[in-house]
């Protein structure tokens, strides 16, 4: 056994963002860059020595190379066993499931989520703790701090191993157990959802569906679960073969990037139900025939109907949403007497609430919904939840959602992203907004009266930790809202996100176009943040 210690020097840019460390592939390929970060994980997460580590990624460019490096470092750092997804693949939700199921010391997930893949695109790495969720800030800060002082790492010198055959391999004193990436996850889904009922829906001949895996990691999962275990017709899963560059696409399930799928829900022969997932399988988009369900509404509909779904029929304790997510779920919680929490952006903030059983369901406007079954958002879980609901209700997606609006009001919602703007410009824009905050309450802007304006801060109700400067909220007296924040996942310049929400309780006004309802709020947002003047942008890069 040949363990070597390699001298290295710290990099100063290894602080994890909203979801792990994300950089261009080229950055990860600089000598010792990946190794430093991985050694910082082993140095700070000491239970990994002698413990079980889960390892896998979304299959993007550099996934296999990174896996080989991490395996050799895991061995050199005394990990007892590595549970590795075959081919180096594990979706983020499957990794969370496996971390929890096998009493492990945590997992390393390689992914840049919905960001494009390829030699000039993005790569990422994150550590999930033994409860299965993304490491909380105390842990990511400890890892980051270690990267700033690191001077050596340990690695086993050995040739690459074959990642593609299930079974056990010894690497030094470490056992590498190559497992089927889908099985454990699919079994968990069968516990939560009524597969017999969903199978009957597919068998009825009256129902058709397409799932767009966007050439990313969920292809094998969706094929096994939908076409295999649920008997959906072959071809239900499209773009189902994972590719290292996602077929040149942008594996982000929204109306812009999943347009091929959107087309299948329109016109004659349109399918009844369509859904898509992202690079690593934690995001989802839900579509009915000619109908788009906003992720914020999806969470609210789930909360209102959870009692109809097998795994949640005993009732749910509460619901949480990230701050910029629309308040649709709050309306449901209000009416049903559920606990309700508003957290900063990023799934890691749901972890304590889920562990403490304060909530059962949670979600983000960024196409993420999930529950206490794991500690990550879960794309296919969301799709199965909807399928189960459709099978129970025997109604269209549109009918379910419009009925929901009648009962709870509609939260019109849209998000404007300004990508790759200058970092300093973005910081200045946010600073200028912060300065305006005290003067806003009580002012009327284009007919909207400002009720509150603040920079969102969150105190975790379980461990008391405080997270400040999490985004600027401007709330109006009619329940409408504008939120401004800078992305924590980008790899180029800064991304400004502007989130807009308008609340409508009158059913006769609930079927207008979102664009027309938002016009005045958009104008207010543009003027308040002086977006054109400060960024030079006349249009957002993406509207979702
Ligand atoms: C984005 C989303 C956020 C999500 C994260 C990881 O982060 O806005 O809701 O948790 O990706 O998928 P952001 O780039 O806004 O920091
Ligand atoms: Zn993702």
Coordinates of C-alpha atoms and ligand atoms in Angstrom, one line a residue:
X1 CA 0.0 0.0 0.0
X2 CA 1.5 3.3 -1.1
X3 CA 0.1 6.3 0.7
X4 CA 1.9 9.5 -0.2
X5 CA 1.7 13.0 1.4
X6 CA 1.8 15.7 -1.2
X7 CA 2.8 19.3 -0.3
X8 CA 0.3 21.9 -1.4
X9 CA -0.7 25.6 -0.9
X10 CA -4.0 27.1 0.0
X11 CA -6.4 28.6 -2.6
X12 CA -8.3 31.5 -1.3
X13 CA -11.6 30.9 -3.2
X14 CA -12.9 27.7 -1.7
X15 CA -15.7 29.0 0.4
X16 CA -18.9 26.9 -0.4
X17 CA -21.9 28.9 -1.7
X18 CA -25.6 28.2 -1.6
X19 CA -24.9 24.6 -2.6
X20 CA -21.3 23.5 -2.2
X21 CA -18.2 24.6 -4.0
X22 CA -19.0 25.4 -7.7
X23 CA -16.4 26.5 -10.2
X24 CA -15.5 26.1 -13.8
X25 CA -14.1 22.6 -14.7
X26 CA -10.8 24.4 -15.6
X27 CA -10.5 25.7 -12.0
X28 CA -11.1 22.2 -10.5
X29 CA -8.4 20.9 -12.9
X30 CA -5.7 23.3 -11.6
X31 CA -3.1 21.3 -9.7
X32 CA -4.2 20.3 -6.2
X33 CA -7.4 22.3 -6.3
X34 CA -9.9 19.5 -5.9
X35 CA -7.5 17.6 -3.6
X36 CA -7.2 20.6 -1.2
X37 CA -10.9 20.8 -0.8
X38 CA -11.4 17.1 -0.4
X39 CA -8.6 16.9 2.2
X40 CA -10.3 19.8 4.1
X41 CA -13.4 17.7 4.3
X42 CA -11.4 14.7 5.7
X43 CA -9.5 17.0 8.1
X44 CA -12.7 18.5 9.5
X45 CA -15.2 15.6 9.3
X46 CA -13.3 13.3 11.5
X47 CA -16.0 10.6 11.7
X48 CA -15.1 9.7 8.1
X49 CA -12.0 8.0 9.4
X50 CA -13.2 4.4 10.1
X51 CA -16.7 5.3 8.7
X52 CA -18.7 4.8 5.6
X53 CA -18.7 7.5 2.9
X54 CA -21.3 7.7 0.1
X55 CA -19.9 8.9 -3.2
X56 CA -21.4 9.8 -6.6
X57 CA -22.2 12.6 -8.9
X58 CA -24.5 13.8 -11.8
X59 CA -22.2 12.3 -14.5
X60 CA -21.1 15.6 -15.9
X61 CA -17.6 16.2 -17.5
X62 CA -14.8 15.5 -14.9
X63 CA -17.1 13.4 -12.7
X64 CA -15.2 10.1 -13.3
X65 CA -11.8 11.7 -12.9
X66 CA -12.8 13.4 -9.7
X67 CA -14.3 10.1 -8.4
X68 CA -11.0 8.3 -8.9
X69 CA -9.1 11.1 -7.0
X70 CA -11.6 11.1 -4.1
X71 CA -11.5 7.3 -3.8
X72 CA -7.7 7.3 -3.5
X73 CA -7.9 10.1 -0.9
X74 CA -10.6 8.4 1.0
X75 CA -8.4 5.3 1.3
X76 CA -5.4 7.4 2.3
X77 CA -7.5 9.1 5.0
X78 CA -8.7 5.9 6.6
X79 CA -12.3 5.6 5.3
X80 CA -13.5 2.1 6.1
X81 CA -16.0 1.7 3.2
X82 CA -17.1 3.8 0.2
X83 CA -20.6 3.3 -1.2
X84 CA -20.2 4.3 -4.8
X85 CA -22.9 4.6 -7.4
X86 CA -22.2 2.5 -10.4
X87 CA -20.5 4.5 -13.1
X88 CA -19.8 7.2 -10.5
X89 CA -23.5 8.2 -10.7
X90 CA -25.9 9.1 -7.9
X91 CA -28.6 11.7 -8.1
X92 CA -28.5 14.1 -5.3
X93 CA -31.8 12.8 -3.7
X94 CA -30.5 9.2 -4.1
X95 CA -27.3 10.1 -2.4
X96 CA -29.3 11.6 0.5
X97 CA -31.4 8.5 0.7
X98 CA -28.4 6.2 0.8
X99 CA -26.5 8.3 3.4
X100 CA -29.5 8.0 5.7
X101 CA -30.3 4.4 5.0
X102 CA -26.8 2.8 5.7
X103 CA -25.8 4.7 8.9
X104 CA -22.9 6.4 7.1
X105 CA -20.6 9.3 8.1
X106 CA -21.8 11.4 5.2
X107 CA -21.4 11.7 1.5
X108 CA -19.6 13.6 -1.2
X109 CA -21.8 14.6 -4.1
X110 CA -20.2 15.9 -7.4
X111 CA -22.5 18.2 -9.2
X112 CA -23.1 21.7 -10.4
X113 CA -26.8 21.0 -10.5
X114 CA -28.6 22.7 -13.3
X115 CA -25.5 24.5 -14.7
X116 CA -24.2 23.3 -18.1
X117 CA -21.4 20.7 -18.2
X118 CA -18.3 20.2 -20.4
X119 CA -14.7 21.1 -20.4
X120 CA -15.4 24.9 -20.4
X121 CA -18.5 24.7 -18.1
X122 CA -19.2 24.0 -14.5
X123 CA -18.3 21.4 -11.9
X124 CA -19.1 21.3 -8.2
X125 CA -18.6 19.3 -5.0
X126 CA -20.4 19.3 -1.7
X127 CA -20.4 17.4 1.5
X128 CA -23.6 16.1 3.1
X129 CA -23.7 15.2 6.7
X130 CA -25.0 11.8 8.2
X131 CA -28.6 13.0 8.3
X132 CA -28.4 13.2 4.5
X133 CA -28.6 16.9 3.9
X134 CA -26.2 19.5 2.7
X135 CA -23.8 20.5 5.5
X136 CA -24.9 23.4 7.5
X137 CA -23.0 26.7 7.5
X138 CA -21.0 25.7 10.7
X139 CA -19.6 22.7 8.7
X140 CA -19.0 24.5 5.4
X141 CA -17.3 27.3 7.3
X142 CA -15.0 24.8 9.1
X143 CA -14.2 23.2 5.7
X144 CA -13.5 26.6 4.2
X145 CA -11.3 27.6 7.1
X146 CA -9.3 24.5 6.7
X147 CA -8.7 25.2 3.0
X148 CA -7.1 28.5 3.9
X149 CA -4.3 26.9 5.9
X150 CA -3.9 23.5 4.2
X151 CA -0.3 22.5 3.4
X152 CA -0.5 18.8 2.5
X153 CA -2.9 16.1 1.5
X154 CA -2.8 12.3 1.5
X155 CA -3.5 10.1 -1.4
X156 CA -3.0 6.4 -2.3
X157 CA -0.9 5.8 -5.4
X158 CA -2.7 3.2 -7.4
X159 CA -4.1 2.9 -10.9
X160 CA -7.8 3.9 -11.6
X161 CA -10.4 1.3 -10.7
X162 CA -13.3 0.1 -12.9
X163 CA -16.3 2.1 -11.8
X164 CA -18.8 0.2 -14.0
X165 CA -19.2 -3.2 -12.4
X166 CA -21.2 -3.7 -9.3
X167 CA -19.4 -5.5 -6.5
X168 CA -16.6 -5.0 -3.9
X169 CA -13.1 -3.8 -4.6
X170 CA -10.3 -3.3 -2.1
X171 CA -8.4 -0.1 -2.4
X172 CA -5.6 -0.2 0.3
X173 CA -7.5 -0.9 3.5
X174 CA -10.7 0.6 2.1
X175 CA -13.5 -1.4 0.7
X176 CA -15.2 0.2 -2.4
X177 CA -18.7 -1.1 -2.7
X178 CA -20.1 -0.3 -6.1
X179 CA -23.9 -0.3 -5.8
X180 CA -26.8 0.1 -8.2
X181 CA -27.6 3.9 -8.0
X182 CA -31.3 3.5 -8.5
X183 CA -32.5 0.5 -6.3
X184 CA -32.5 2.1 -2.8
X185 CA -34.2 5.2 -4.1
X186 CA -36.8 3.4 -6.1
X187 CA -37.7 1.3 -3.0
X188 CA -38.2 4.4 -0.9
X189 CA -40.5 5.8 -3.5
X190 CA -42.6 2.7 -3.4
X191 CA -43.1 3.2 0.3
X192 CA -44.3 6.7 -0.1
X193 CA -46.6 6.5 -3.1
X194 CA -49.5 4.3 -4.2
X195 CA -47.8 2.5 -7.1
X196 CA -50.8 0.3 -7.8
X197 CA -53.1 3.3 -8.2
X198 CA -50.6 5.1 -10.4
X199 CA -50.2 1.9 -12.5
X200 CA -53.9 1.8 -13.0
X201 CA -53.8 5.4 -14.3
X202 CA -51.2 4.5 -16.9
X203 CA -53.1 1.3 -17.8
X204 CA -56.4 3.2 -18.3
X205 CA -55.3 4.3 -21.7
X206 CA -56.8 7.7 -21.0
X207 CA -53.6 9.2 -19.6
X208 CA -50.3 10.1 -21.2
X209 CA -47.1 11.5 -19.8
X210 CA -43.6 12.6 -20.8
X211 CA -40.7 13.0 -18.4
X212 CA -37.7 14.9 -19.7
X213 CA -34.5 13.8 -18.0
X214 CA -32.5 16.4 -20.0
X215 CA -29.7 14.0 -20.7
X216 CA -28.8 14.2 -17.0
X217 CA -28.7 11.8 -14.1
X218 CA -32.4 11.1 -13.6
X219 CA -32.6 9.2 -16.9
X220 CA -31.9 5.8 -15.3
X221 CA -34.1 6.6 -12.3
X222 CA -37.1 7.7 -14.3
X223 CA -36.8 4.8 -16.7
X224 CA -36.7 2.2 -13.9
X225 CA -39.5 3.8 -11.9
X226 CA -41.9 5.2 -14.5
X227 CA -41.5 2.7 -17.3
X228 CA -40.3 -0.3 -15.2
X229 CA -42.0 -0.3 -11.9
X230 CA -45.1 1.7 -12.9
X231 CA -45.6 0.3 -16.4
X232 CA -45.8 3.7 -18.3
X233 CA -45.4 3.1 -22.0
X234 CA -41.8 2.9 -23.4
X235 CA -40.8 6.4 -24.6
X236 CA -42.4 8.1 -21.6
X237 CA -38.9 9.2 -20.6
X238 CA -37.3 11.4 -23.1
X239 CA -33.6 12.4 -23.2
X240 CA -33.0 9.6 -20.8
X241 CA -29.4 8.8 -21.5
X242 CA -27.0 10.8 -19.2
X243 CA -24.3 12.6 -21.2
X244 CA -21.2 14.4 -19.8
X245 CA -22.3 17.6 -21.5
X246 CA -26.1 17.0 -21.1
X247 CA -26.3 16.9 -24.9
X248 CA -25.0 20.5 -25.1
X249 CA -28.1 21.7 -23.2
X250 CA -28.7 23.5 -20.0
X251 CA -30.1 20.9 -17.6
X252 CA -32.5 23.3 -15.9
X253 CA -36.2 22.3 -15.9
X254 CA -38.0 25.5 -16.7
X255 CA -40.1 26.8 -19.5
X256 CA -37.0 28.2 -21.3
X257 CA -34.6 25.2 -21.1
X258 CA -37.1 22.4 -21.3
X259 CA -39.0 23.8 -24.3
X260 CA -39.0 20.5 -26.1
X261 CA -41.1 19.1 -23.3
X262 CA -43.3 22.2 -23.1
X263 CA -44.2 21.7 -26.8
X264 CA -45.5 18.2 -26.0
X265 CA -48.1 19.7 -23.7
X266 CA -49.6 21.9 -26.4
X267 CA -51.9 21.4 -29.4
X268 CA -53.6 18.3 -30.6
X269 CA -52.2 15.1 -29.2
X270 CA -50.8 17.0 -26.2
X271 CA -50.0 14.8 -23.2
X272 CA -52.0 15.1 -19.9
X273 CA -48.9 15.5 -17.7
X274 CA -45.3 16.4 -18.2
X275 CA -42.4 16.9 -15.9
X276 CA -38.6 17.4 -16.0
X277 CA -35.7 17.3 -13.7
X278 CA -32.2 18.9 -13.6
X279 CA -28.6 17.9 -13.8
X280 CA -28.5 16.1 -10.4
X281 CA -32.1 15.2 -10.1
X282 CA -33.2 17.5 -7.2
X283 CA -35.2 20.0 -9.2
X284 CA -38.5 19.5 -11.0
X285 CA -41.0 21.2 -13.3
X286 CA -44.6 20.2 -13.4
X287 CA -46.8 20.8 -16.4
X288 CA -50.4 19.9 -17.3
X289 CA -52.0 20.1 -20.7
X290 CA -51.3 23.7 -21.7
X291 CA -50.6 24.5 -18.1
X292 CA -47.5 25.4 -16.1
X293 CA -47.5 24.9 -12.3
X294 CA -45.2 27.4 -10.6
X295 CA -43.0 25.6 -8.1
X296 CA -44.4 27.8 -5.3
X297 CA -47.9 26.7 -6.2
X298 CA -46.7 23.1 -6.4
X299 CA -45.6 23.2 -2.8
X300 CA -48.9 24.8 -1.7
X301 CA -51.0 22.2 -3.6
X302 CA -48.9 19.4 -2.1
X303 CA -49.5 20.8 1.4
X304 CA -53.2 21.1 0.9
X305 CA -53.5 17.6 -0.5
X306 CA -50.9 15.6 1.4
X307 CA -53.6 13.7 3.3
X308 CA -54.5 12.0 0.0
X309 CA -51.1 10.6 -0.5
X310 CA -50.0 7.2 1.0
X311 CA -46.8 8.3 2.8
X312 CA -48.4 11.5 4.2
X313 CA -51.9 10.3 5.0
X314 CA -51.3 10.6 8.7
X315 CA -51.1 14.3 8.4
X316 CA -48.2 16.7 8.1
X317 CA -46.7 18.8 10.9
X318 CA -45.8 22.0 9.0
X319 CA -44.4 23.5 5.8
X320 CA -41.4 25.7 5.1
X321 CA -40.4 27.8 2.1
X322 CA -37.4 29.8 1.2
X323 CA -37.9 33.5 1.6
X324 CA -38.2 34.4 -2.1
X325 CA -40.7 31.6 -2.7
X326 CA -44.3 32.9 -3.0
X327 CA -46.5 32.9 0.1
X328 CA -48.9 30.4 -1.5
X329 CA -47.9 27.7 1.0
X330 CA -48.4 30.2 3.9
X331 CA -52.1 30.5 2.9
X332 CA -52.5 26.8 3.1
X333 CA -50.7 26.6 6.5
X334 CA -52.9 29.4 7.8
X335 CA -56.1 27.7 6.9
X336 CA -55.1 24.2 7.9
X337 CA -53.4 25.3 11.1
X338 CA -49.9 24.0 10.1
X339 CA -46.6 25.4 11.3
X340 CA -45.0 27.6 8.6
X341 CA -41.5 28.8 8.3
X342 CA -39.7 31.3 6.0
X343 CA -36.0 30.4 5.6
X344 CA -33.1 31.8 3.6
X345 CA -32.4 30.4 0.2
X346 CA -30.8 27.0 0.0
X347 CA -32.0 23.6 1.1
X348 CA -29.6 23.4 4.0
X349 CA -31.8 25.7 6.0
X350 CA -34.6 23.1 6.0
X351 CA -32.5 20.4 7.6
X352 CA -33.0 21.4 11.2
X353 CA -36.7 21.9 10.7
X354 CA -37.0 18.5 9.1
X355 CA -34.9 16.8 11.8
X356 CA -36.8 18.5 14.5
X357 CA -40.1 17.3 12.9
X358 CA -41.4 20.9 12.8
X359 CA -42.1 20.5 9.1
X360 CA -42.9 17.6 6.7
X361 CA -42.9 19.5 3.3
X362 CA -40.7 22.2 2.1
X363 CA -39.9 24.0 -1.2
X364 CA -38.2 26.7 -3.1
X365 CA -39.4 28.8 -6.1
X366 CA -36.3 27.6 -8.0
X367 CA -38.1 24.4 -9.0
X368 CA -37.5 22.5 -5.7
X369 CA -39.9 20.6 -3.6
X370 CA -39.3 17.8 -1.1
X371 CA -40.2 16.3 2.3
X372 CA -38.9 14.6 5.4
X373 CA -38.2 11.4 3.5
X374 CA -34.7 12.6 2.7
X375 CA -32.8 15.9 3.3
X376 CA -32.5 17.2 -0.2
X377 CA -35.1 18.4 -2.6
X378 CA -36.3 15.7 -4.8
X379 CA -37.3 15.9 -8.5
X380 CA -38.7 12.5 -9.1
X381 CA -40.4 12.4 -5.7
X382 CA -42.3 15.6 -6.7
X383 CA -43.3 14.0 -10.0
X384 CA -44.6 10.9 -8.2
X385 CA -46.5 13.0 -5.7
X386 CA -48.3 14.7 -8.6
X387 CA -48.9 11.4 -10.3
X388 CA -50.4 9.9 -7.1
X389 CA -52.6 13.0 -6.7
X390 CA -53.8 12.8 -10.3
X391 CA -54.6 9.1 -9.8
X392 CA -56.6 9.9 -6.7
X393 CA -58.4 13.0 -7.9
X394 CA -58.9 11.9 -11.5
X395 CA -58.8 15.5 -12.5
X396 CA -56.5 17.5 -14.8
X397 CA -53.5 19.4 -13.4
X398 CA -55.2 22.6 -14.4
X399 CA -58.4 21.8 -12.6
X400 CA -56.5 20.9 -9.4
X401 CA -54.5 24.1 -9.4
X402 CA -57.4 26.5 -10.4
X403 CA -59.6 24.9 -7.6
X404 CA -56.7 25.5 -5.2
X405 CA -56.6 29.2 -6.2
X406 CA -60.3 29.5 -5.6
X407 CA -59.9 28.1 -2.1
X408 CA -56.7 29.9 -1.1
X409 CA -56.2 32.8 -3.5
X410 CA -53.6 32.9 -6.3
X411 CA -50.1 34.1 -5.8
X412 CA -49.0 35.2 -9.3
X413 CA -45.3 34.8 -9.4
X414 CA -42.3 35.5 -11.7
X415 CA -38.5 35.8 -11.4
X416 CA -36.2 38.0 -13.4
X417 CA -32.5 37.0 -13.5
X418 CA -29.7 39.3 -14.6
X419 CA -26.8 36.9 -15.2
X420 CA -23.0 37.6 -15.3
X421 CA -23.2 41.2 -14.4
X422 CA -20.2 42.9 -12.9
X423 CA -19.6 41.9 -9.3
X424 CA -18.9 45.4 -8.0
X425 CA -22.0 46.8 -9.8
X426 CA -24.1 44.1 -8.2
X427 CA -22.8 44.8 -4.7
X428 CA -23.3 48.5 -5.2
X429 CA -26.9 48.0 -6.4
X430 CA -27.6 46.0 -3.3
X431 CA -25.9 48.5 -1.0
X432 CA -27.9 51.3 -2.5
X433 CA -31.1 49.4 -2.0
X434 CA -30.2 48.7 1.6
X435 CA -29.8 52.4 2.2
X436 CA -33.2 53.1 0.9
X437 CA -34.9 50.5 3.2
X438 CA -35.7 52.8 6.2
X439 CA -37.5 55.4 4.0
X440 CA -39.8 52.9 2.2
X441 CA -42.5 51.8 4.6
X442 CA -45.6 54.0 4.3
X443 CA -44.6 55.2 0.8
X444 CA -47.0 54.5 -2.1
X445 CA -45.2 53.3 -5.3
X446 CA -47.3 53.2 -8.5
X447 CA -50.4 52.6 -6.3
X448 CA -48.8 49.9 -4.1
X449 CA -48.4 50.9 -0.4
X450 CA -45.1 49.6 1.1
X451 CA -45.9 47.8 4.4
X452 CA -42.4 46.7 5.2
X453 CA -38.9 46.8 3.7
X454 CA -36.0 44.8 5.2
X455 CA -32.9 42.8 4.6
X456 CA -34.0 39.3 5.6
X457 CA -32.3 37.7 8.6
X458 CA -33.1 34.3 9.9
X459 CA -32.7 32.8 13.3
X460 CA -32.9 29.0 13.2
X461 CA -35.6 27.9 15.7
X462 CA -33.8 24.7 16.4
X463 CA -30.1 25.7 17.0
X464 CA -30.5 29.5 17.3
X465 CA -27.9 30.2 14.6
X466 CA -28.4 33.5 12.8
X467 CA -28.0 34.1 9.1
X468 CA -28.1 37.8 8.0
X469 CA -28.2 39.7 4.7
X470 CA -30.2 37.0 3.0
X471 CA -32.0 39.2 0.5
X472 CA -34.1 42.4 0.4
X473 CA -37.8 42.2 0.9
X474 CA -40.3 44.9 0.0
X475 CA -43.8 43.9 1.0
X476 CA -47.0 45.7 0.0
X477 CA -50.2 46.1 1.9
X478 CA -52.2 43.9 -0.5
X479 CA -49.9 40.9 0.0
X480 CA -47.7 41.6 -3.1
X481 CA -43.9 41.5 -2.7
X482 CA -40.7 42.2 -4.4
X483 CA -37.4 40.5 -3.4
X484 CA -33.9 41.2 -4.5
X485 CA -30.9 39.0 -3.9
X486 CA -27.6 38.0 -5.4
X487 CA -27.2 34.3 -6.4
X488 CA -24.8 32.2 -4.4
X489 CA -24.3 29.5 -7.1
X490 CA -23.0 31.4 -10.1
X491 CA -19.5 30.9 -11.4
X492 CA -19.2 34.0 -13.5
X493 CA -19.6 37.6 -12.2
X494 CA -22.7 38.1 -10.2
X495 CA -26.4 37.2 -10.9
X496 CA -29.1 39.5 -9.6
X497 CA -32.4 37.8 -9.0
X498 CA -35.6 39.8 -8.7
X499 CA -38.6 37.9 -7.5
X500 CA -42.1 39.3 -8.0
X501 CA -45.3 38.2 -6.4
X502 CA -48.9 39.5 -6.6
X503 CA -51.8 38.1 -4.6
X504 CA -55.3 37.8 -5.9
X505 CA -58.3 36.4 -4.0
X506 CA -61.1 37.1 -6.5
X507 CA -61.6 34.0 -8.6
X508 CA -62.8 36.1 -11.6
X509 CA -59.3 37.7 -11.7
X510 CA -57.3 34.5 -11.2
X511 CA -56.8 33.6 -14.9
X512 CA -55.0 36.6 -16.2
X513 CA -51.6 36.3 -17.7
X514 CA -48.8 36.6 -15.1
X515 CA -47.0 39.1 -17.4
X516 CA -50.0 41.5 -17.4
X517 CA -50.6 41.3 -13.7
X518 CA -46.9 42.0 -13.0
X519 CA -46.4 45.1 -15.2
X520 CA -46.6 47.7 -12.4
X521 CA -44.6 45.6 -10.0
X522 CA -41.9 45.2 -12.6
X523 CA -41.7 48.9 -13.1
X524 CA -41.4 49.5 -9.3
X525 CA -38.6 46.9 -9.1
X526 CA -36.6 48.3 -12.0
X527 CA -36.9 51.8 -10.5
X528 CA -36.2 50.9 -6.9
X529 CA -33.0 49.1 -7.8
X530 CA -32.1 51.4 -10.7
X531 CA -31.3 48.2 -12.6
X532 CA -30.6 49.6 -16.0
X533 CA -28.5 52.5 -14.7
X534 CA -26.4 50.3 -12.4
X535 CA -26.0 47.2 -14.6
X536 CA -26.4 48.5 -18.1
X537 CA -29.0 45.8 -18.7
X538 CA -32.3 46.7 -20.4
X539 CA -33.6 43.2 -20.2
X540 CA -33.2 40.2 -17.8
X541 CA -31.2 37.2 -19.1
X542 CA -33.9 34.8 -18.2
X543 CA -37.5 35.1 -16.9
X544 CA -39.0 32.1 -15.1
Ligands
LIG1 C1 -30.2 28.7 -6.5 C2 -31.7 28.8 -6.1 C3 -31.9 28.2 -4.8 C4 -31.4 26.7 -4.7 C5 -29.9 26.7 -5.3 C6 -29.4 25.2 -5.4 O1 -29.4 29.4 -5.6 O2 -32.1 30.1 -6.1 O3 -33.2 28.2 -4.4 O4 -31.4 26.2 -3.4 O5 -29.9 27.3 -6.5 O6 -30.2 24.5 -6.3 P1 -28.9 30.9 -5.9 O7 -28.1 30.8 -7.2 O8 -30.1 31.7 -6.1 O9 -28.0 31.2 -4.7
LIG2 ZN1 -29.9 20.4 -8.8

